[in-house]
Coordinates of C-alpha atoms and ligand atoms in Angstrom, one line a residue:
M102 CA -106.0 62.9 34.7
P103 CA -107.1 59.9 32.1
E104 CA -106.5 59.6 28.7
M105 CA -108.6 60.9 26.3
T106 CA -110.1 59.3 22.6
E107 CA -112.6 59.4 19.7
V108 CA -114.0 56.3 20.4
A109 CA -112.5 53.4 22.1
I110 CA -113.4 49.8 21.5
I111 CA -113.5 46.9 23.6
G112 CA -112.7 43.3 22.5
A113 CA -110.7 43.1 19.1
G114 CA -112.6 40.2 17.7
P115 CA -114.1 40.4 13.8
A116 CA -116.1 43.2 15.5
G117 CA -114.1 45.5 16.5
L118 CA -110.7 45.0 14.6
T119 CA -112.7 45.8 11.3
L120 CA -114.5 48.8 13.0
A121 CA -111.4 49.7 14.7
N122 CA -109.6 49.9 10.4
L123 CA -112.2 51.1 9.2
L124 CA -112.5 54.0 12.0
Q125 CA -108.3 54.3 11.1
R126 CA -108.7 54.6 7.7
N127 CA -111.7 57.9 8.1
G128 CA -109.2 60.2 10.1
I129 CA -110.7 59.2 13.3
R130 CA -109.1 58.8 16.9
C131 CA -109.3 55.6 18.7
V132 CA -107.9 52.7 21.3
V133 CA -108.8 48.3 21.1
L134 CA -108.6 47.4 24.7
E135 CA -107.9 43.5 24.0
A136 CA -108.3 41.1 27.0
R137 CA -106.8 38.5 25.9
D138 CA -103.6 38.0 24.8
R139 CA -102.5 39.0 20.7
S140 CA -102.0 34.6 20.3
H141 CA -104.7 33.7 21.2
V142 CA -106.4 36.6 19.2
E143 CA -105.2 35.6 17.1
E144 CA -104.9 31.7 17.0
R145 CA -108.8 31.3 17.4
Q146 CA -110.2 28.9 15.1
R147 CA -113.1 29.7 14.2
A148 CA -115.1 28.6 10.6
G149 CA -115.5 31.7 8.1
V150 CA -116.9 31.9 5.0
L151 CA -116.8 35.8 4.2
D152 CA -120.4 36.2 1.8
H153 CA -120.0 38.7 -1.1
Y154 CA -121.7 41.6 1.3
G155 CA -118.6 40.7 4.5
S156 CA -116.0 41.1 1.4
E157 CA -117.6 43.8 -0.3
I158 CA -117.2 47.2 3.0
F159 CA -113.7 45.8 2.8
A160 CA -113.5 46.7 -1.3
R161 CA -115.5 50.2 0.0
A162 CA -112.9 49.9 2.2
G163 CA -110.0 49.8 -0.6
L164 CA -108.9 47.0 1.8
A165 CA -109.6 44.6 -0.2
D166 CA -105.8 44.1 -1.0
A167 CA -104.9 43.8 3.3
V168 CA -107.8 41.5 3.9
I169 CA -109.1 39.5 1.2
A170 CA -106.0 38.2 -1.1
G171 CA -105.4 34.9 -2.1
A172 CA -109.7 34.1 -0.6
F173 CA -110.9 31.1 -2.5
R174 CA -114.8 32.2 -4.4
E175 CA -117.2 29.0 -3.7
K176 CA -119.0 28.3 -6.1
F177 CA -121.3 25.4 -6.4
L178 CA -122.4 23.7 -2.4
E179 CA -124.3 20.2 -3.1
L180 CA -127.4 20.5 -1.4
R181 CA -127.8 16.4 -1.3
Y182 CA -130.8 14.7 -0.1
E183 CA -131.3 11.3 1.3
G184 CA -127.7 10.2 -1.6
E185 CA -129.0 12.0 -4.3
P186 CA -127.0 14.9 -4.9
H187 CA -128.6 18.1 -5.8
F188 CA -125.8 21.4 -7.0
F189 CA -127.3 24.6 -6.2
D190 CA -125.2 26.9 -8.1
G191 CA -125.9 30.4 -5.8
P192 CA -123.4 32.6 -8.7
S193 CA -125.5 32.1 -10.9
H194 CA -128.7 32.5 -9.5
A195 CA -127.0 35.8 -7.5
G196 CA -125.4 38.3 -10.6
G197 CA -122.7 36.1 -10.1
R198 CA -122.2 37.3 -5.9
A199 CA -120.2 34.5 -4.5
G200 CA -118.1 34.6 -1.3
V201 CA -115.5 34.1 -0.4
I202 CA -113.4 31.1 1.3
V203 CA -111.5 33.4 4.4
P204 CA -110.5 31.4 7.5
Q205 CA -111.7 34.4 10.3
Q206 CA -108.2 33.2 12.6
L207 CA -106.6 34.5 9.1
L208 CA -109.2 37.5 8.8
V209 CA -108.4 38.4 12.8
R210 CA -104.8 37.9 12.1
R211 CA -104.6 40.6 8.9
L212 CA -107.0 42.8 9.7
L213 CA -104.3 43.1 13.1
A214 CA -101.2 43.1 11.5
T215 CA -102.8 46.3 9.0
F216 CA -103.9 48.1 11.7
L217 CA -100.7 48.2 13.9
D218 CA -98.9 48.9 11.3
G219 CA -100.6 51.9 10.0
G220 CA -99.6 53.1 14.0
G221 CA -103.2 51.8 15.7
D222 CA -103.5 51.6 19.1
L223 CA -105.0 47.7 20.2
R224 CA -103.8 46.8 24.3
F225 CA -103.4 43.6 24.7
G226 CA -104.7 42.2 28.3
A227 CA -106.4 45.0 28.7
E228 CA -108.3 43.3 31.8
D229 CA -111.1 43.3 34.5
V230 CA -112.9 46.6 31.8
A231 CA -115.5 49.0 32.8
L232 CA -117.7 51.4 31.9
H233 CA -119.0 54.3 33.2
D234 CA -120.1 57.5 32.6
L235 CA -122.0 56.7 29.6
T236 CA -124.6 58.9 29.6
T237 CA -122.1 62.2 30.2
T238 CA -118.7 61.5 29.3
P239 CA -118.0 57.5 28.7
R240 CA -115.2 56.4 30.7
V241 CA -113.3 52.9 30.3
T242 CA -111.6 52.0 33.2
Y243 CA -109.7 48.6 33.4
A244 CA -106.3 46.8 35.1
G245 CA -103.9 49.4 34.3
G246 CA -105.0 52.2 32.8
E247 CA -108.4 54.8 32.1
L248 CA -109.4 56.4 29.4
T249 CA -111.9 59.5 27.9
A250 CA -113.4 58.2 24.5
G251 CA -116.7 60.2 22.5
Y252 CA -118.2 57.0 21.9
V253 CA -117.1 53.3 23.0
A254 CA -118.1 50.5 20.7
G255 CA -119.1 47.2 22.5
C256 CA -117.3 44.5 20.2
D257 CA -117.0 42.4 23.3
G258 CA -118.1 39.2 22.0
F259 CA -121.4 37.8 24.1
H260 CA -119.4 36.9 27.4
G261 CA -118.2 40.4 27.1
V262 CA -118.9 43.7 29.6
S263 CA -120.1 46.2 27.3
R264 CA -124.2 44.2 27.0
T265 CA -123.8 43.6 30.5
S266 CA -123.3 47.9 31.2
I267 CA -126.3 48.9 29.7
P268 CA -129.4 48.7 32.5
A269 CA -131.6 45.7 33.0
S270 CA -134.9 48.5 32.1
S271 CA -132.7 50.0 28.9
L272 CA -132.7 47.0 27.0
T273 CA -134.6 43.3 25.5
T274 CA -133.6 40.2 24.7
Y275 CA -134.6 37.4 22.7
T276 CA -133.6 34.0 23.4
F277 CA -134.3 30.8 21.5
D278 CA -133.2 26.9 22.0
H279 CA -133.2 25.5 18.5
G280 CA -133.6 22.0 21.0
I281 CA -130.5 20.6 18.3
G282 CA -127.1 19.4 19.1
W283 CA -124.1 19.4 16.4
Y284 CA -120.9 17.5 16.6
T285 CA -118.2 18.2 14.0
V286 CA -114.5 16.7 14.6
L287 CA -111.9 17.4 11.9
A288 CA -110.5 14.1 10.4
D289 CA -107.9 13.2 7.8
A290 CA -110.3 12.2 4.9
P291 CA -110.6 13.8 1.7
P292 CA -112.0 16.9 1.2
P293 CA -116.0 17.3 -0.6
R294 CA -115.1 19.0 -4.1
H295 CA -118.1 21.7 -3.1
A296 CA -119.2 21.7 0.7
L297 CA -121.7 19.1 0.6
M298 CA -124.5 19.4 3.2
A299 CA -126.6 16.0 3.3
V300 CA -131.0 16.2 4.0
S301 CA -131.4 12.4 5.7
R302 CA -133.6 10.7 7.4
H303 CA -131.1 10.0 10.0
G304 CA -129.9 13.3 11.2
F305 CA -128.2 16.2 8.4
A306 CA -124.5 16.2 8.2
A307 CA -121.9 18.1 6.4
Q308 CA -118.4 18.2 5.8
F309 CA -116.2 21.1 4.2
A310 CA -112.9 21.4 2.4
R311 CA -110.2 22.2 5.6
G312 CA -107.6 21.6 3.6
P313 CA -105.9 19.2 1.1
Q314 CA -105.4 16.0 3.1
A315 CA -109.3 17.6 5.9
S316 CA -112.4 17.9 6.3
R317 CA -114.7 18.9 8.9
F318 CA -117.7 16.7 9.2
Y319 CA -120.8 18.1 11.1
L320 CA -124.0 15.1 12.4
E321 CA -126.8 16.3 13.9
Y322 CA -127.5 14.8 18.0
R323 CA -130.8 15.8 20.4
P324 CA -128.8 17.5 22.8
G325 CA -130.3 15.7 26.7
A326 CA -131.3 12.7 25.2
E327 CA -127.5 11.2 23.5
D328 CA -123.7 12.2 24.0
P329 CA -121.3 12.2 21.0
R330 CA -118.7 13.1 22.5
E331 CA -119.3 9.2 24.0
W332 CA -119.2 7.8 20.5
P333 CA -116.3 6.2 19.2
D334 CA -115.4 7.3 15.9
D335 CA -116.1 3.7 14.2
Y336 CA -120.3 5.2 14.5
T337 CA -119.3 8.4 13.7
W338 CA -118.3 7.3 10.3
E339 CA -121.1 4.9 10.0
Q340 CA -123.2 7.7 10.7
L341 CA -121.8 10.0 8.2
R342 CA -122.0 7.4 5.5
L343 CA -125.6 7.0 6.7
R344 CA -125.9 10.4 6.5
L345 CA -124.2 11.0 3.0
G346 CA -125.1 8.5 1.1
D347 CA -121.7 7.5 1.3
P348 CA -121.5 3.1 1.9
A349 CA -117.5 4.1 0.0
L350 CA -116.4 7.4 2.3
P351 CA -113.2 6.7 3.1
G352 CA -112.9 6.8 6.9
G353 CA -109.8 8.2 8.3
T354 CA -108.2 9.6 12.2
I355 CA -109.4 12.2 13.7
T356 CA -108.0 15.2 15.2
D357 CA -110.3 17.4 16.8
K358 CA -114.2 16.2 18.7
E359 CA -116.5 19.3 19.3
I360 CA -120.2 20.4 20.4
V361 CA -121.2 23.6 18.6
E362 CA -124.5 24.9 20.6
M363 CA -127.5 25.9 18.0
R364 CA -128.7 28.9 19.7
S365 CA -129.6 32.6 18.5
F366 CA -129.7 35.6 20.2
V367 CA -130.7 39.3 20.0
A368 CA -130.2 42.4 22.1
E369 CA -132.6 45.9 21.4
P370 CA -131.8 48.3 20.9
M371 CA -127.9 47.6 20.2
A372 CA -127.3 50.7 21.6
Y373 CA -127.6 52.6 24.4
A374 CA -126.5 56.9 25.9
K375 CA -123.1 56.8 24.4
L376 CA -122.2 52.4 24.2
F377 CA -122.8 51.1 21.2
L378 CA -122.8 47.7 20.3
A379 CA -121.7 45.3 17.5
G380 CA -121.5 41.6 16.6
D381 CA -121.7 38.9 18.9
A382 CA -122.2 41.6 22.2
A383 CA -125.8 41.7 20.7
H384 CA -126.4 38.4 19.1
I385 CA -126.2 35.4 18.3
I386 CA -126.4 33.5 15.6
T387 CA -126.4 29.7 14.0
P388 CA -123.7 28.7 11.8
M389 CA -126.4 27.5 9.7
G390 CA -126.4 30.3 6.8
A391 CA -122.8 31.4 8.4
K392 CA -123.9 34.6 9.7
G393 CA -122.4 35.2 12.4
M394 CA -119.1 36.7 11.2
N395 CA -121.0 38.4 8.0
L396 CA -123.3 40.3 10.7
A397 CA -120.5 41.5 12.8
L398 CA -118.8 42.8 9.7
A399 CA -122.5 44.7 8.6
D400 CA -122.0 46.6 12.7
A401 CA -118.9 47.6 12.3
E402 CA -119.7 49.0 9.1
V403 CA -122.6 51.1 9.3
L404 CA -120.9 51.7 13.3
A405 CA -117.7 53.2 11.9
R406 CA -120.3 55.7 9.3
A407 CA -122.0 56.9 12.0
L408 CA -119.2 57.4 14.7
T409 CA -117.4 59.7 11.6
G410 CA -120.7 61.5 10.8
A411 CA -121.1 62.7 14.2
L412 CA -117.0 62.9 15.1
R413 CA -116.5 64.9 11.7
G414 CA -119.4 65.8 10.6
A415 CA -121.3 66.7 13.1
D416 CA -124.3 64.4 12.2
D417 CA -125.1 62.0 14.3
T418 CA -128.7 60.9 12.1
A419 CA -126.8 58.1 11.2
L420 CA -125.8 56.5 15.2
R421 CA -129.2 57.9 16.2
S422 CA -130.9 54.6 13.9
Y423 CA -127.6 53.0 14.0
S424 CA -130.0 49.8 16.5
D425 CA -132.5 50.2 13.6
T426 CA -130.2 50.1 10.5
C427 CA -128.4 46.8 12.1
L428 CA -131.5 45.0 13.8
R429 CA -133.4 45.1 10.6
R430 CA -130.3 43.0 8.9
T431 CA -129.7 41.1 11.6
W432 CA -133.6 40.1 12.0
D433 CA -133.6 39.6 8.2
Y434 CA -130.3 36.8 9.7
Q435 CA -132.2 34.8 12.6
E436 CA -135.5 34.3 9.9
F437 CA -133.5 33.2 7.5
S438 CA -130.7 30.8 9.3
R439 CA -133.7 29.4 11.7
W440 CA -135.5 28.4 8.1
F441 CA -132.4 27.2 6.5
T442 CA -132.5 24.6 9.7
E443 CA -135.2 23.7 9.4
M444 CA -135.1 22.5 5.8
V445 CA -132.5 20.7 6.7
H446 CA -133.2 19.2 10.0
D447 CA -136.9 18.4 10.0
A448 CA -136.0 15.5 7.7
G449 CA -134.9 13.8 10.4
A450 CA -138.8 14.3 12.8
Q451 CA -138.9 11.1 13.1
D452 CA -142.0 11.6 15.6
D453 CA -143.3 14.3 13.3
P454 CA -144.1 13.0 9.3
F455 CA -145.6 16.6 8.9
R456 CA -142.9 19.1 9.0
R457 CA -140.1 15.9 7.0
R458 CA -143.4 17.0 4.3
L459 CA -143.3 20.2 4.7
A460 CA -139.6 20.3 4.9
R461 CA -139.1 18.4 1.5
A462 CA -141.4 21.4 0.5
R463 CA -139.4 23.7 0.7
F464 CA -136.5 22.2 -0.2
D465 CA -137.9 21.5 -3.6
R466 CA -138.7 24.8 -3.9
L467 CA -135.6 26.1 -4.4
W468 CA -135.3 23.7 -7.7
A469 CA -138.4 24.7 -8.7
N470 CA -139.2 27.9 -8.9
P471 CA -136.1 30.6 -9.7
K472 CA -137.7 33.5 -8.2
A473 CA -137.2 31.2 -4.9
A474 CA -133.4 29.8 -5.7
E475 CA -132.9 33.7 -6.4
W476 CA -133.7 35.1 -3.0
F477 CA -132.1 31.8 -1.6
A478 CA -128.3 32.7 -3.6
D479 CA -129.4 36.2 -2.3
M480 CA -129.7 35.4 1.6
M481 CA -126.3 33.4 0.9
A482 CA -124.8 35.2 -1.0
G483 CA -125.8 38.5 1.6
T484 CA -127.1 40.5 -0.8
A485 CA -131.1 40.2 0.0
L486 CA -130.7 43.9 2.1
L487 CA -128.6 46.1 -0.2
Ligands
LIG659 N1 -112.2 43.6 28.1 C1 -111.5 43.3 26.5 N2 -112.1 42.0 25.6 C2 -113.3 41.4 25.5 C3 -113.7 41.8 26.8 C4 -114.0 42.3 27.8 N3 -113.8 42.3 29.6 N4 -114.4 39.7 27.1 C5 -114.0 40.0 26.0 N5 -113.2 40.6 25.2 C6 -112.6 40.0 24.4 C7 -112.8 38.5 23.5 O1 -111.6 37.9 23.4 C8 -112.2 38.9 21.9 O2 -111.1 38.9 21.7 O3 -114.1 40.8 23.0 C9 -113.9 39.7 21.7 C10 -114.8 39.4 20.8 O4 -114.9 38.4 19.7 P1 -115.6 38.0 19.4 O5 -116.2 36.8 20.2 O6 -115.0 37.2 18.5 O7 -116.9 38.1 18.9 P2 -117.4 39.7 17.4 O8 -115.9 40.8 16.5 O9 -118.3 39.6 18.1 O10 -117.2 38.2 16.6 C11 -118.1 37.9 16.2 O11 -117.5 35.4 15.6 O12 -117.8 33.9 17.2 C12 -117.7 34.5 16.4 O13 -119.9 32.8 14.8 C13 -119.0 35.0 15.6 O14 -118.3 34.9 13.2 C14 -119.0 35.3 14.0 C15 -117.8 36.9 15.4

């Protein structure tokens, strides 16, 4: 006889771990199956800005101390236009609401520890997960075991098995290539005072603090036309000085180089029979606006509430509207991310002066129109759609 649980969660990333913790607090039995080992999950490096909405999810669940204690609050974002600084004070435009800086691996480590300390059942190294009988009594098989579950939560990221278990005829997918690449380098270079994004005719660049002596830089490049992995480090520094409009920017040793894809993807609906997708399994968003992790957490909260209603309150209304609820937020932020991407990249549209001027108008509106500033701050805080 296979083991039985109320919810089988596939994947222990931010979505799966948040869902697991919220269900645990609601007294719902769940088993998390994670393909990789614990150290891989804990060490996976990803950027992380928890927006105000994301941090409130943990506050509402009574998990703020366990998960976001000591996090640094963000205030200013510097948006530099051709070397000219503009400081955007988000919290003052968003009723004091501000995001917090929590590296994703720290968030994951804390969520893991909290779930396991509370007696949670998380199985690392669960390879070859396969989903069966989703329309009746779901069954999950994996190397070394088998479970039956009331519901399955597919939190296994973009390359996971959950989304591909849905018949193609029951899913519509949207993909969008922004035609932009980002080259990112980690360097031993003094961090900026505030998160910094620079708009320039030479291309977009950004600089964020990574500890007291290190910075992560991002540089836009043209995929297909150039390969920044071939750039000598001196050329990278030259480009950064040009785009940041700071000829005195001190250089430093570059310790890591990566390429970031600027792509968008949405699968709808985010549910099929008794399977519910959350996070990257259902949608990918560009890093502009830093919403990837926050959307994953928002899905997890909606799903935890809906599953609890179905399993404890015998009311599946919220579960039936799960996909619509999450897709509304997902599309709203996809649009925001695209809007933001155009605003900061189109200044470099060499062959399209009209788009360059539109991008400038979009930028100017933020400083000229308090309502526009308020909207931007709300989107950054994640609170525009409550
Ligand atoms: N079986 C079990 N686990 C799997 C499988 C599988 N077949 N495939 C993937 N996984 C695991 C991965 O090892 C990973 O730990 O699922 C987890 C998915 O985690 P993420 O990719 O981090 O996705 P999610 O939890 O939705 O978080 C989204 O992470 O990718 C960033 O920018 C993204 O910030 C966003 C957040």
